[in-house]
Coordinates of C-alpha atoms in Angstrom, one line a residue:
Chain Q
M1 CA -21.8 112.3 -24.4
D2 CA -24.1 111.8 -27.4
V3 CA -26.6 109.0 -26.9
T4 CA -29.5 108.1 -29.1
L5 CA -32.5 106.4 -27.7
C6 CA -34.0 103.8 -30.0
E7 CA -37.6 103.1 -29.1
V8 CA -38.4 99.5 -29.8
G9 CA -41.8 99.1 -28.2
P10 CA -43.8 98.9 -31.4
R11 CA -41.6 96.0 -32.6
D12 CA -39.7 94.1 -29.9
G13 CA -42.3 95.1 -27.4
L14 CA -45.6 94.2 -29.2
Q15 CA -44.0 91.2 -30.9
N16 CA -43.9 89.5 -27.5
E17 CA -47.4 90.5 -26.4
P18 CA -49.9 87.6 -26.2
G19 CA -52.5 89.5 -28.2
T20 CA -52.3 91.2 -31.6
L21 CA -53.0 94.9 -32.1
A22 CA -54.4 96.1 -35.4
P23 CA -52.1 98.0 -37.7
A24 CA -54.0 101.3 -37.1
V25 CA -53.4 101.0 -33.3
R26 CA -49.7 100.1 -33.9
A27 CA -49.5 103.2 -36.1
E28 CA -51.0 105.3 -33.4
L29 CA -48.5 104.0 -30.9
V30 CA -45.6 105.0 -33.2
E31 CA -47.2 108.4 -33.8
R32 CA -47.6 109.0 -30.0
L33 CA -43.9 108.0 -29.5
A34 CA -42.8 110.4 -32.3
G35 CA -45.0 113.0 -30.7
A36 CA -43.1 112.5 -27.4
G37 CA -39.8 113.3 -29.2
C38 CA -38.5 109.8 -30.0
Q39 CA -36.2 110.4 -32.9
R40 CA -35.6 106.8 -33.8
I41 CA -38.4 104.2 -33.7
E42 CA -38.2 100.5 -34.6
A43 CA -41.8 100.7 -35.9
V44 CA -42.3 97.4 -37.8
S45 CA -40.9 94.0 -38.6
F46 CA -40.9 92.4 -42.1
V47 CA -41.2 88.8 -41.0
S48 CA -43.6 86.1 -41.9
P49 CA -47.1 86.8 -40.4
K50 CA -47.4 83.1 -39.9
R51 CA -44.4 83.0 -37.6
V52 CA -45.1 86.3 -35.8
P53 CA -48.8 87.3 -36.2
Q54 CA -48.3 90.3 -33.9
M55 CA -46.1 91.9 -36.6
A56 CA -48.4 91.2 -39.6
G57 CA -49.2 94.1 -41.8
A58 CA -46.0 96.2 -41.5
E59 CA -46.9 97.9 -44.8
E60 CA -50.3 98.8 -43.4
V61 CA -48.8 100.3 -40.2
L62 CA -46.5 102.5 -42.3
T63 CA -49.3 103.5 -44.6
A64 CA -51.6 104.4 -41.6
L65 CA -48.8 106.4 -40.1
N66 CA -48.6 110.2 -40.3
P67 CA -44.8 110.6 -40.3
T68 CA -43.1 113.2 -38.2
A69 CA -40.3 115.2 -39.7
G70 CA -36.9 114.4 -38.3
V71 CA -38.0 111.0 -37.0
T72 CA -36.2 107.9 -38.4
Y73 CA -38.6 104.9 -38.8
A74 CA -36.8 101.6 -38.8
G75 CA -38.0 98.1 -39.7
L76 CA -36.6 94.8 -38.7
V77 CA -35.6 92.3 -41.4
L78 CA -34.2 88.9 -41.0
N79 CA -33.3 88.2 -44.7
R80 CA -33.2 89.7 -48.2
R81 CA -36.9 88.9 -48.8
G82 CA -37.7 91.0 -45.7
Y83 CA -35.6 93.7 -47.1
E84 CA -37.4 93.7 -50.4
R85 CA -40.6 94.3 -48.5
L86 CA -39.0 97.1 -46.6
A87 CA -37.7 98.6 -49.8
G88 CA -41.2 99.3 -50.9
T89 CA -42.0 101.4 -47.8
P90 CA -40.8 104.7 -46.5
C91 CA -38.7 103.0 -43.8
Q92 CA -35.4 104.8 -43.8
E93 CA -33.4 102.4 -41.6
V94 CA -32.9 98.7 -41.7
H95 CA -32.4 96.7 -38.5
Y96 CA -31.0 93.2 -39.3
A97 CA -30.6 90.7 -36.5
F98 CA -29.2 87.3 -35.9
C99 CA -28.0 85.3 -32.8
V100 CA -24.4 84.9 -31.6
S101 CA -25.4 81.5 -30.2
E102 CA -25.3 78.9 -33.0
T103 CA -28.0 76.8 -31.3
F104 CA -30.3 79.7 -30.7
N105 CA -29.8 81.0 -34.2
Q106 CA -30.6 77.7 -35.8
R107 CA -33.7 77.3 -33.7
N108 CA -34.8 80.9 -34.1
Q109 CA -33.9 81.6 -37.7
G110 CA -33.5 78.2 -39.2
R111 CA -30.0 78.8 -40.4
T112 CA -26.4 78.7 -39.2
V113 CA -24.6 81.8 -37.9
E114 CA -22.4 81.5 -41.0
Q115 CA -25.5 81.7 -43.2
S116 CA -26.8 84.7 -41.2
L117 CA -23.6 86.5 -41.7
E118 CA -23.7 85.9 -45.5
E119 CA -27.3 87.1 -45.5
A120 CA -26.2 90.2 -43.6
G121 CA -23.8 91.0 -46.5
G122 CA -26.7 90.7 -49.0
V123 CA -29.0 92.9 -47.0
V124 CA -26.4 95.6 -46.4
A125 CA -25.5 95.7 -50.1
A126 CA -29.1 96.0 -51.2
A127 CA -29.9 98.6 -48.5
H128 CA -26.8 100.7 -49.3
R129 CA -27.6 100.6 -52.9
D130 CA -31.0 102.2 -51.9
G131 CA -29.3 104.7 -49.6
R132 CA -30.5 103.1 -46.4
R133 CA -28.5 102.7 -43.2
V134 CA -28.2 99.3 -41.6
S135 CA -27.9 98.6 -37.9
V136 CA -27.1 95.0 -37.1
T137 CA -28.2 93.5 -33.8
L138 CA -26.2 90.6 -32.4
A139 CA -28.8 88.8 -30.3
T140 CA -27.8 86.7 -27.3
S141 CA -24.6 88.7 -27.0
F142 CA -24.6 88.0 -23.3
G143 CA -25.9 84.5 -23.1
C144 CA -28.4 82.0 -24.3
P145 CA -30.5 79.3 -22.7
F146 CA -28.7 76.6 -24.8
E147 CA -25.1 77.6 -24.7
G148 CA -24.8 79.6 -21.5
R149 CA -22.9 82.8 -21.1
A150 CA -21.6 84.2 -24.4
D151 CA -17.9 84.2 -25.2
P152 CA -17.1 87.9 -25.6
G153 CA -14.3 87.0 -28.1
R154 CA -16.8 85.3 -30.3
V155 CA -19.3 88.3 -30.0
L156 CA -16.6 90.8 -30.9
S157 CA -15.4 88.6 -33.8
L158 CA -18.9 88.5 -35.2
A159 CA -19.2 92.3 -34.7
E160 CA -16.0 92.7 -36.7
Q161 CA -17.4 90.5 -39.5
V162 CA -20.7 92.4 -39.8
V163 CA -18.8 95.7 -39.9
A164 CA -16.6 94.2 -42.6
A165 CA -19.8 93.3 -44.4
G166 CA -20.8 97.0 -44.3
A167 CA -23.0 97.4 -41.2
D168 CA -23.3 101.0 -40.1
E169 CA -23.9 100.2 -36.5
V170 CA -23.7 97.2 -34.2
V171 CA -26.1 96.6 -31.2
F172 CA -25.3 94.0 -28.6
A173 CA -28.6 92.5 -27.4
D174 CA -29.2 90.8 -24.1
T175 CA -32.1 88.9 -25.5
I176 CA -32.9 86.8 -22.4
G177 CA -31.9 89.3 -19.7
V178 CA -28.8 87.7 -18.3
G179 CA -26.2 90.3 -18.9
V180 CA -24.1 92.0 -16.2
P181 CA -22.0 95.1 -16.3
H182 CA -18.6 93.6 -16.8
Q183 CA -19.9 92.1 -20.1
V184 CA -21.2 95.5 -21.2
R185 CA -17.9 97.1 -20.4
R186 CA -15.9 94.5 -22.3
L187 CA -18.0 94.6 -25.5
L188 CA -18.1 98.4 -25.7
R189 CA -14.5 98.9 -24.8
D190 CA -13.1 96.2 -27.1
G191 CA -15.6 97.0 -29.8
A192 CA -14.7 100.7 -29.9
H193 CA -11.9 100.1 -32.5
L194 CA -14.6 98.9 -35.0
G195 CA -15.3 102.5 -35.8
V196 CA -19.1 102.3 -36.0
P197 CA -21.6 103.4 -33.3
L198 CA -22.2 100.7 -30.8
G199 CA -25.5 100.1 -29.0
V200 CA -27.0 97.9 -26.4
H201 CA -30.4 96.3 -26.2
L202 CA -31.3 95.3 -22.6
H203 CA -33.9 93.3 -20.9
N204 CA -34.6 93.7 -17.2
T205 CA -35.5 90.0 -16.5
R206 CA -33.2 89.7 -13.5
N207 CA -33.2 93.4 -12.4
T208 CA -29.9 94.1 -14.2
G209 CA -31.2 95.9 -17.2
Y210 CA -30.9 99.4 -15.9
V211 CA -27.6 98.6 -14.2
N212 CA -26.3 97.5 -17.6
A213 CA -27.6 100.7 -19.2
F214 CA -25.7 102.7 -16.7
A215 CA -22.6 100.7 -17.3
A216 CA -23.1 101.3 -21.0
L217 CA -23.3 105.0 -20.5
E218 CA -20.0 104.9 -18.5
N219 CA -18.5 103.2 -21.5
D220 CA -19.6 105.6 -24.2
V221 CA -22.4 103.7 -25.7
A222 CA -24.0 105.4 -28.7
V223 CA -27.4 103.8 -28.8
L224 CA -29.7 102.6 -26.1
D225 CA -32.8 100.5 -27.0
A226 CA -35.8 100.8 -24.7
S227 CA -39.5 99.9 -24.9
V228 CA -42.3 102.2 -23.7
G229 CA -43.9 100.7 -20.6
G230 CA -41.2 98.0 -20.6
I231 CA -43.3 95.7 -22.8
G232 CA -41.6 92.8 -24.5
G233 CA -41.2 90.1 -22.0
C234 CA -40.7 86.6 -23.4
P235 CA -44.1 85.1 -24.3
F236 CA -43.1 81.8 -22.9
A237 CA -42.3 83.3 -19.5
P238 CA -45.2 85.5 -18.7
N239 CA -43.8 86.6 -15.4
A240 CA -40.5 87.7 -16.8
T241 CA -40.0 91.4 -17.2
G242 CA -39.1 92.5 -20.8
N243 CA -37.2 95.4 -22.2
I244 CA -36.1 98.2 -20.0
A245 CA -38.9 100.8 -20.0
T246 CA -38.3 103.9 -22.0
E247 CA -39.7 106.2 -19.3
D248 CA -37.7 104.6 -16.5
L249 CA -34.5 104.8 -18.5
L250 CA -35.3 108.4 -19.3
N251 CA -35.8 109.2 -15.6
L252 CA -32.3 107.8 -15.0
L253 CA -30.8 109.7 -17.9
V254 CA -32.6 113.0 -17.1
E255 CA -31.5 112.9 -13.4
E256 CA -28.0 112.1 -14.4
G257 CA -28.0 115.1 -16.7
I258 CA -28.2 113.3 -20.0
D259 CA -30.7 114.8 -22.5
V260 CA -31.7 112.6 -25.4
G261 CA -34.4 115.0 -26.6
V262 CA -37.4 112.9 -25.5
D263 CA -40.1 114.3 -23.3
I264 CA -40.4 112.0 -20.3
D265 CA -43.8 113.2 -19.3
C266 CA -45.1 112.5 -22.8
V267 CA -43.7 109.0 -22.8
M268 CA -45.3 108.3 -19.4
R269 CA -48.6 109.3 -21.0
V270 CA -48.0 107.0 -23.9
A271 CA -47.3 104.2 -21.4
E272 CA -50.5 104.9 -19.6
W273 CA -52.4 104.9 -22.9
L274 CA -50.7 101.6 -23.8
E275 CA -51.8 100.1 -20.5
T276 CA -55.4 100.8 -21.4
V277 CA -54.9 99.4 -25.0
L278 CA -53.3 96.2 -23.7
G279 CA -55.6 96.0 -20.7
R280 CA -52.8 95.2 -18.2
R281 CA -50.3 96.8 -16.0
L282 CA -46.9 97.2 -17.6
P283 CA -43.5 96.6 -15.9
G284 CA -42.3 100.2 -16.1
Q285 CA -42.3 101.6 -12.5
L286 CA -42.2 105.4 -13.1
V287 CA -45.8 105.5 -14.1
R288 CA -46.8 103.9 -10.8
A289 CA -44.5 105.9 -8.6
G290 CA -44.5 109.2 -10.5
R291 CA -41.6 111.5 -11.2
F292 CA -39.7 113.1 -8.4
P293 CA -40.0 115.8 -7.3
G294 CA -43.6 115.9 -8.6
R295 CA -43.8 118.0 -11.7
Chain L
M1 CA -13.4 95.4 -2.1
D2 CA -14.9 94.3 1.2
V3 CA -18.7 94.7 1.2
T4 CA -21.1 93.6 3.9
L5 CA -24.6 92.7 3.1
C6 CA -27.1 93.7 5.7
E7 CA -30.4 91.8 5.4
V8 CA -33.3 94.1 6.5
G9 CA -36.2 92.0 5.3
P10 CA -37.3 91.0 8.9
R11 CA -37.4 94.7 9.9
D12 CA -37.8 97.2 7.0
G13 CA -39.4 94.6 4.9
L14 CA -42.0 93.2 7.2
Q15 CA -42.7 96.6 8.8
N16 CA -44.3 97.7 5.5
E17 CA -46.3 94.6 5.0
P18 CA -50.1 95.1 5.3
G19 CA -50.4 92.0 7.5
T20 CA -48.6 91.2 10.7
L21 CA -46.6 88.0 11.2
A22 CA -46.4 86.3 14.6
P23 CA -43.1 86.6 16.4
A24 CA -42.4 82.8 15.9
V25 CA -42.7 83.2 12.1
R26 CA -40.5 86.3 12.1
A27 CA -37.9 84.4 14.1
E28 CA -38.1 81.6 11.5
L29 CA -37.5 84.1 8.8
V30 CA -34.4 85.4 10.6
E31 CA -33.2 81.8 11.2
R32 CA -33.6 80.9 7.5
L33 CA -31.7 84.0 6.5
A34 CA -28.9 83.2 8.9
G35 CA -28.9 79.7 7.5
A36 CA -28.4 81.1 4.0
G37 CA -25.2 82.8 5.2
C38 CA -26.4 86.3 6.0
Q39 CA -23.9 87.5 8.5
R40 CA -25.8 90.7 9.5
I41 CA -29.5 90.8 10.0
E42 CA -31.7 93.7 11.1
A43 CA -34.0 91.3 12.9
V44 CA -36.3 93.5 15.0
S45 CA -37.4 97.0 15.8
F46 CA -37.9 98.4 19.3
V47 CA -40.7 100.9 18.5
S48 CA -44.2 101.3 19.8
P49 CA -46.4 98.4 18.9
K50 CA -49.2 100.9 18.7
R51 CA -47.5 102.8 15.9
V52 CA -46.0 99.8 14.1
P53 CA -48.0 96.7 15.0
Q54 CA -45.9 94.6 12.5
M55 CA -42.9 95.0 14.7
A56 CA -44.6 94.2 18.0
G57 CA -42.9 91.6 20.2
A58 CA -39.3 92.2 19.3
E59 CA -38.3 90.4 22.5
E60 CA -40.4 87.4 21.6
V61 CA -38.8 87.2 18.2
L62 CA -35.3 87.2 19.8
T63 CA -36.4 84.7 22.4
A64 CA -37.8 82.4 19.8
L65 CA -34.7 82.6 17.8
N66 CA -32.0 79.9 17.8
P67 CA -29.0 82.1 17.2
T68 CA -26.3 81.2 14.6
A69 CA -22.7 81.7 15.6
G70 CA -21.0 84.5 13.7
V71 CA -24.2 86.2 12.8
T72 CA -24.8 89.8 14.1
Y73 CA -28.4 90.4 15.0
A74 CA -29.3 94.1 14.9
G75 CA -32.3 96.0 16.2
L76 CA -33.7 99.3 15.2
V77 CA -34.2 101.9 17.9
L78 CA -35.5 105.5 17.5
N79 CA -34.8 106.7 21.0
R80 CA -33.2 105.9 24.3
R81 CA -36.3 104.1 25.5
G82 CA -36.0 101.8 22.5
Y83 CA -32.4 101.2 23.4
E84 CA -33.2 100.3 26.9
R85 CA -35.5 97.6 25.5
L86 CA -32.8 96.4 23.2
A87 CA -30.3 96.4 26.1
G88 CA -32.3 93.6 27.7
T89 CA -31.9 91.3 24.7
P90 CA -29.1 89.5 22.9
C91 CA -29.0 92.1 20.0
Q92 CA -25.4 93.0 19.5
E93 CA -25.8 95.9 17.2
V94 CA -27.9 99.0 17.4
H95 CA -29.4 100.6 14.3
Y96 CA -30.6 104.2 15.0
A97 CA -32.4 106.2 12.3
F98 CA -33.7 109.7 11.7
C99 CA -34.6 111.7 8.6
V100 CA -32.4 114.3 6.9
S101 CA -35.6 116.1 5.9
E102 CA -36.8 118.4 8.7
T103 CA -40.5 118.0 7.6
F104 CA -40.3 114.3 7.2
N105 CA -38.5 113.8 10.5
Q106 CA -41.1 115.9 12.4
R107 CA -44.0 114.0 10.8
N108 CA -42.4 110.6 11.1
Q109 CA -40.6 110.9 14.5
G110 CA -42.4 113.8 16.1
R111 CA -39.2 115.7 16.8
T112 CA -36.8 118.0 15.1
V113 CA -33.6 116.9 13.3
E114 CA -31.7 118.7 16.1
Q115 CA -33.5 116.7 18.7
S116 CA -32.9 113.5 16.8
L117 CA -29.2 114.3 16.7
E118 CA -29.1 114.9 20.4
E119 CA -31.0 111.6 20.9
A120 CA -28.4 109.9 18.7
G121 CA -25.7 111.0 21.2
G122 CA -27.6 109.5 24.1
V123 CA -28.2 106.2 22.3
V124 CA -24.6 105.9 21.2
A125 CA -23.3 106.7 24.7
A126 CA -25.5 104.0 26.3
A127 CA -24.8 101.5 23.6
H128 CA -21.0 102.0 23.8
R129 CA -21.1 101.7 27.6
D130 CA -22.7 98.3 27.0
G131 CA -20.1 97.4 24.3
R132 CA -22.6 97.6 21.4
R133 CA -21.8 99.0 18.0
V134 CA -24.1 101.7 16.6
S135 CA -25.0 102.2 12.9
V136 CA -26.9 105.4 12.2
T137 CA -29.2 105.5 9.2
L138 CA -29.8 108.9 7.6
A139 CA -33.3 108.5 6.1
T140 CA -34.4 110.5 3.1
S141 CA -30.7 111.1 2.2
F142 CA -31.7 111.4 -1.5
G143 CA -35.0 113.2 -1.3
C144 CA -38.3 113.4 0.5
P145 CA -41.9 114.0 -0.6
F146 CA -42.1 117.3 1.3
E147 CA -38.7 118.9 0.6
G148 CA -37.8 117.5 -2.7
R149 CA -34.2 116.3 -3.6
A150 CA -31.9 116.4 -0.6
D151 CA -29.0 118.8 -0.4
P152 CA -25.9 116.6 -0.2
G153 CA -24.1 119.3 1.8
R154 CA -26.7 119.0 4.5
V155 CA -26.6 115.1 4.4
L156 CA -22.9 115.1 4.8
S157 CA -23.0 117.7 7.6
L158 CA -25.4 115.5 9.5
A159 CA -23.2 112.5 8.8
E160 CA -20.3 114.4 10.3
Q161 CA -22.4 115.3 13.3
V162 CA -23.5 111.7 14.0
V163 CA -19.9 110.5 13.6
A164 CA -18.8 113.2 16.1
A165 CA -21.5 111.8 18.4
G166 CA -19.8 108.5 18.2
A167 CA -21.7 106.6 15.4
D168 CA -19.6 103.6 14.3
E169 CA -21.1 103.6 10.8
V170 CA -23.4 105.8 8.6
V171 CA -25.9 104.5 6.2
F172 CA -27.5 106.8 3.6
A173 CA -31.1 105.7 3.0
D174 CA -33.1 106.3 -0.1
T175 CA -36.3 105.9 1.8
I176 CA -38.7 106.7 -1.0
G177 CA -36.7 105.4 -4.0
V178 CA -35.7 108.6 -5.7
G179 CA -32.0 108.4 -5.7
V180 CA -29.7 108.4 -8.7
P181 CA -26.1 107.4 -9.2
H182 CA -24.5 110.9 -9.0
Q183 CA -26.0 111.3 -5.5
V184 CA -24.6 108.0 -4.4
R185 CA -21.2 108.9 -5.8
R186 CA -21.2 112.3 -4.1
L187 CA -22.2 111.0 -0.7
L188 CA -19.8 108.1 -0.6
R189 CA -16.8 110.1 -2.0
D190 CA -17.3 113.2 0.2
G191 CA -18.2 111.0 3.2
A192 CA -15.0 108.9 2.9
H193 CA -13.0 111.3 5.1
L194 CA -15.4 110.6 8.0
G195 CA -13.4 107.5 8.7
V196 CA -16.3 105.2 9.4
P197 CA -17.8 102.5 7.2
L198 CA -20.4 104.0 4.9
G199 CA -23.5 102.1 3.6
V200 CA -26.5 102.7 1.4
H201 CA -30.1 101.5 1.9
L202 CA -31.8 101.5 -1.5
H203 CA -35.3 101.1 -2.7
N204 CA -36.2 100.2 -6.3
T205 CA -39.3 102.3 -6.6
R206 CA -38.3 103.8 -9.9
N207 CA -36.0 101.1 -11.2
T208 CA -32.9 102.9 -9.9
G209 CA -32.2 100.8 -6.9
Y210 CA -29.8 98.3 -8.5
V211 CA -28.2 101.0 -10.5
N212 CA -27.5 102.9 -7.3
A213 CA -26.1 99.7 -5.7
F214 CA -23.7 99.3 -8.6
A215 CA -22.7 103.0 -8.3
A216 CA -22.1 102.4 -4.6
L217 CA -19.9 99.4 -5.4
E218 CA -17.9 101.6 -7.8
N219 CA -17.4 104.1 -4.9
D220 CA -16.1 101.7 -2.3
V221 CA -19.3 101.3 -0.3
A222 CA -18.9 99.2 2.9
V223 CA -22.5 98.1 3.6
L224 CA -25.4 97.3 1.3
D225 CA -28.8 96.9 2.8
A226 CA -31.2 94.6 1.0
S227 CA -34.4 92.8 1.7
V228 CA -35.2 89.1 0.8
G229 CA -37.8 89.0 -1.9
G230 CA -37.7 92.8 -2.2
I231 CA -40.3 93.2 0.5
G232 CA -40.8 96.7 2.1
G233 CA -42.7 98.8 -0.4
C234 CA -44.5 101.8 1.1
P235 CA -47.8 100.6 2.6
F236 CA -49.5 103.7 1.3
A237 CA -48.4 102.9 -2.3
P238 CA -49.1 99.2 -2.8
N239 CA -47.8 99.2 -6.3
A240 CA -44.5 100.7 -5.4
T241 CA -41.6 98.2 -5.3
G242 CA -39.7 98.3 -2.0
N243 CA -36.2 97.5 -1.0
I244 CA -33.8 96.0 -3.5
A245 CA -34.2 92.3 -3.3
T246 CA -31.4 90.4 -1.6
E247 CA -31.3 87.6 -4.1
D248 CA -31.3 90.0 -7.1
L249 CA -28.6 92.0 -5.6
L250 CA -26.6 88.9 -4.9
N251 CA -27.0 87.8 -8.5
L252 CA -25.4 91.1 -9.6
L253 CA -22.6 90.8 -7.0
V254 CA -21.8 87.1 -7.8
E255 CA -21.7 87.7 -11.6
E256 CA -19.5 90.7 -11.0
G257 CA -17.2 88.6 -9.0
I258 CA -18.0 90.0 -5.5
D259 CA -18.5 87.4 -2.8
V260 CA -20.3 88.5 0.4
G261 CA -20.5 85.0 1.8
V262 CA -24.2 84.5 1.3
D263 CA -25.6 81.5 -0.6
I264 CA -27.8 82.9 -3.4
D265 CA -29.7 79.7 -3.9
C266 CA -30.6 79.5 -0.2
V267 CA -31.8 83.1 -0.3
M268 CA -34.0 82.3 -3.3
R269 CA -35.5 79.5 -1.3
V270 CA -36.2 81.8 1.6
A271 CA -37.9 84.2 -0.8
E272 CA -40.0 81.4 -2.2
W273 CA -41.0 80.4 1.4
L274 CA -41.8 84.0 2.2
E275 CA -44.1 84.2 -0.8
T276 CA -46.1 81.3 0.6
V277 CA -46.1 82.9 4.1
L278 CA -47.2 86.3 2.8
G279 CA -49.5 84.8 0.2
R280 CA -48.4 87.1 -2.6
R281 CA -45.8 87.4 -5.3
L282 CA -42.8 89.4 -4.2
P283 CA -41.0 92.0 -6.3
G284 CA -37.7 90.2 -6.6
Q285 CA -37.3 88.9 -10.2
L286 CA -34.6 86.2 -9.8
V287 CA -37.0 83.8 -8.3
R288 CA -39.3 84.2 -11.3
A289 CA -36.6 84.1 -14.0
G290 CA -34.1 81.7 -12.3
R291 CA -30.4 81.9 -12.2
F292 CA -28.3 81.9 -15.3
P293 CA -26.9 79.6 -16.5
G294 CA -29.3 77.2 -14.7
R295 CA -27.5 75.6 -11.8

C-alpha cells in the first residue's frame, strides 16, 4: 500500500483558528513539519485576505520559508485569480476546491457548482501550462448542513467531471465531520475507475474521523489529509473537533505497519510547540497520552 | 450481525471519576440508561469501598433501582467474596475481571494471574450453581504500562483457560487505550473457535477506540462495551479520554445500519444530564456536534 500523507495544518488548520498568526510564524510551522518528514504540505491559501484574514500574506509565508528538498508545497486556490497569485510563487502544487452541495457552494464560494466546475477547467489548464499538478477537493462529499447526506452518485459524477477537466487527483472531503465508513468505501471503490489517485480529507467532529481513515486504508486510498494537533475545527462551533490529528493518525498507521515516511515523535513536538503558539490545548490525544510503549 | 451493547458507564465510568455519586444518583443513571433501551448494564461493582469509594454501596444502588423488564443488570466481582455479595442482590449477570499482564494484575489485584484464573473457576462454579451467567474480562489484553504490548498468544491462551473454567463469554479489554485494529482482528478471529461470545472493551485514549470498535464489527464481535458520555478516563491522567462514548458509538452503528435496540437521542439526553450531575464536559462528541442530519 502506498499512501501519501498531506499535512493541511498550516492551511485548513490555521484558517479556522480564531486568531491570526504572522506569516513568519506560519512559515516556521511549515518548516517544522517539513523537518518532521512531511513530504506534502498544504502551506498557504490564495484567497481574499478580507474573507479569510488568517490566510493573508501567502506570498510572505512562502518567501520567509526555507524550503526543504523533496517536499511539495501546495497552495489552495478557489479561482483563476488565486492561481495567478500562486503562479508567482514557488508553490509546485495547486489545490482547488469547491462544494458538492449546491447550497453550500453558493453560500461559501458565491457561485454555482456548474460555475465552479468551469473554473476548475480554467485553473487546471493554466496550471498544466506551467507544469503544475492540480488536486481537486470535493468539499461536503459526505454531507452538508443545508442538503443533508450527500448523494454518492452526484459526488462520483462531479469527480468524473473534474477528472475530465484534467484534475490529477481527487480528494473527497468530509468538511463538517459527518461521514461514516460505508460512504468512504463507496466513493473509493466506485471512484477507482477514474484512474487518478483518490484521497480523503476527514474531520473528527463526531468521533468518526479515524474510523473513516481506517476504512479508507482498507479501500486503497492514495492520499490522507491530516492536520498537526488536530487544528481546524469550525470557527462557528468552538467545541467541535477539527481535522484528524496528524500525530494520532500516524500512531494508527505506524502500529498497523504502514510507513508514510513521517517521524511521529517529531510531529508530536511540532504539536506541542503549536500549543504554546496558539495558547490552547489542541484536540490531538497522542500528545496527552504519549506513545505506547513509551519510547 | 448480532451485536450487544453493554453499557458500563455506571461502573467503569463512574469508578474513575474523581468525585463519588450517592447510590440514589447512580441508581437514577442506571434507570435512565435502561429507559434509553440499554439491554445490558454493568450497574455496580462488588469491591472494597476502601479501595474504590466511588463504587461503595452496590446493594443500595440495586435497592434504589426500579428495574426495567428485559434489562440485564450486571455486577463486577473480583473474587468469591465479591460474588457472595452479588448473590444477595437481583444482579443476574456476573462480570469477573483480571489482567493478562502479570505485573499489572499483581499491582492491581494483589495476586498472580494463576491465582486469578483459579478464582475465576470458583466464581463461575458458584454463579452457575445459582443460575447466573459469567462474562470474564481479560484486562490489558492489548498492552500494559509495565510489560508493553500484550502477546496475543498469551491472551488467547488465557481466554481458552477461562472458557475451560466455564466462562460464558470473554471480553478483551484495552484498559489503557493502546490497542490497534490488527490486535482486535487477531483476538477475535483466533478466539472464534472458543465457542463463546467474544466482546471488546475499548478506551479512546489515543483516538483508536472507535477504529477498534469498527474493526471488531468487521470481525463478528458479539459484545461492545461503551460508557455514556465517554466517562471513565484514568484518574491518574485527567486529560486522557476514557471509554468510547455510548452515543458516539451508537451514531457509528446507526449510520452503518446496525441496530442494537438503543435510542441514540435518549442516550444523548442521559449524557447531557450526566454532565450536569458531574459538573463537567464529557469526552463524547456527539452531544457537542449534534446528530446529522439534524433530527
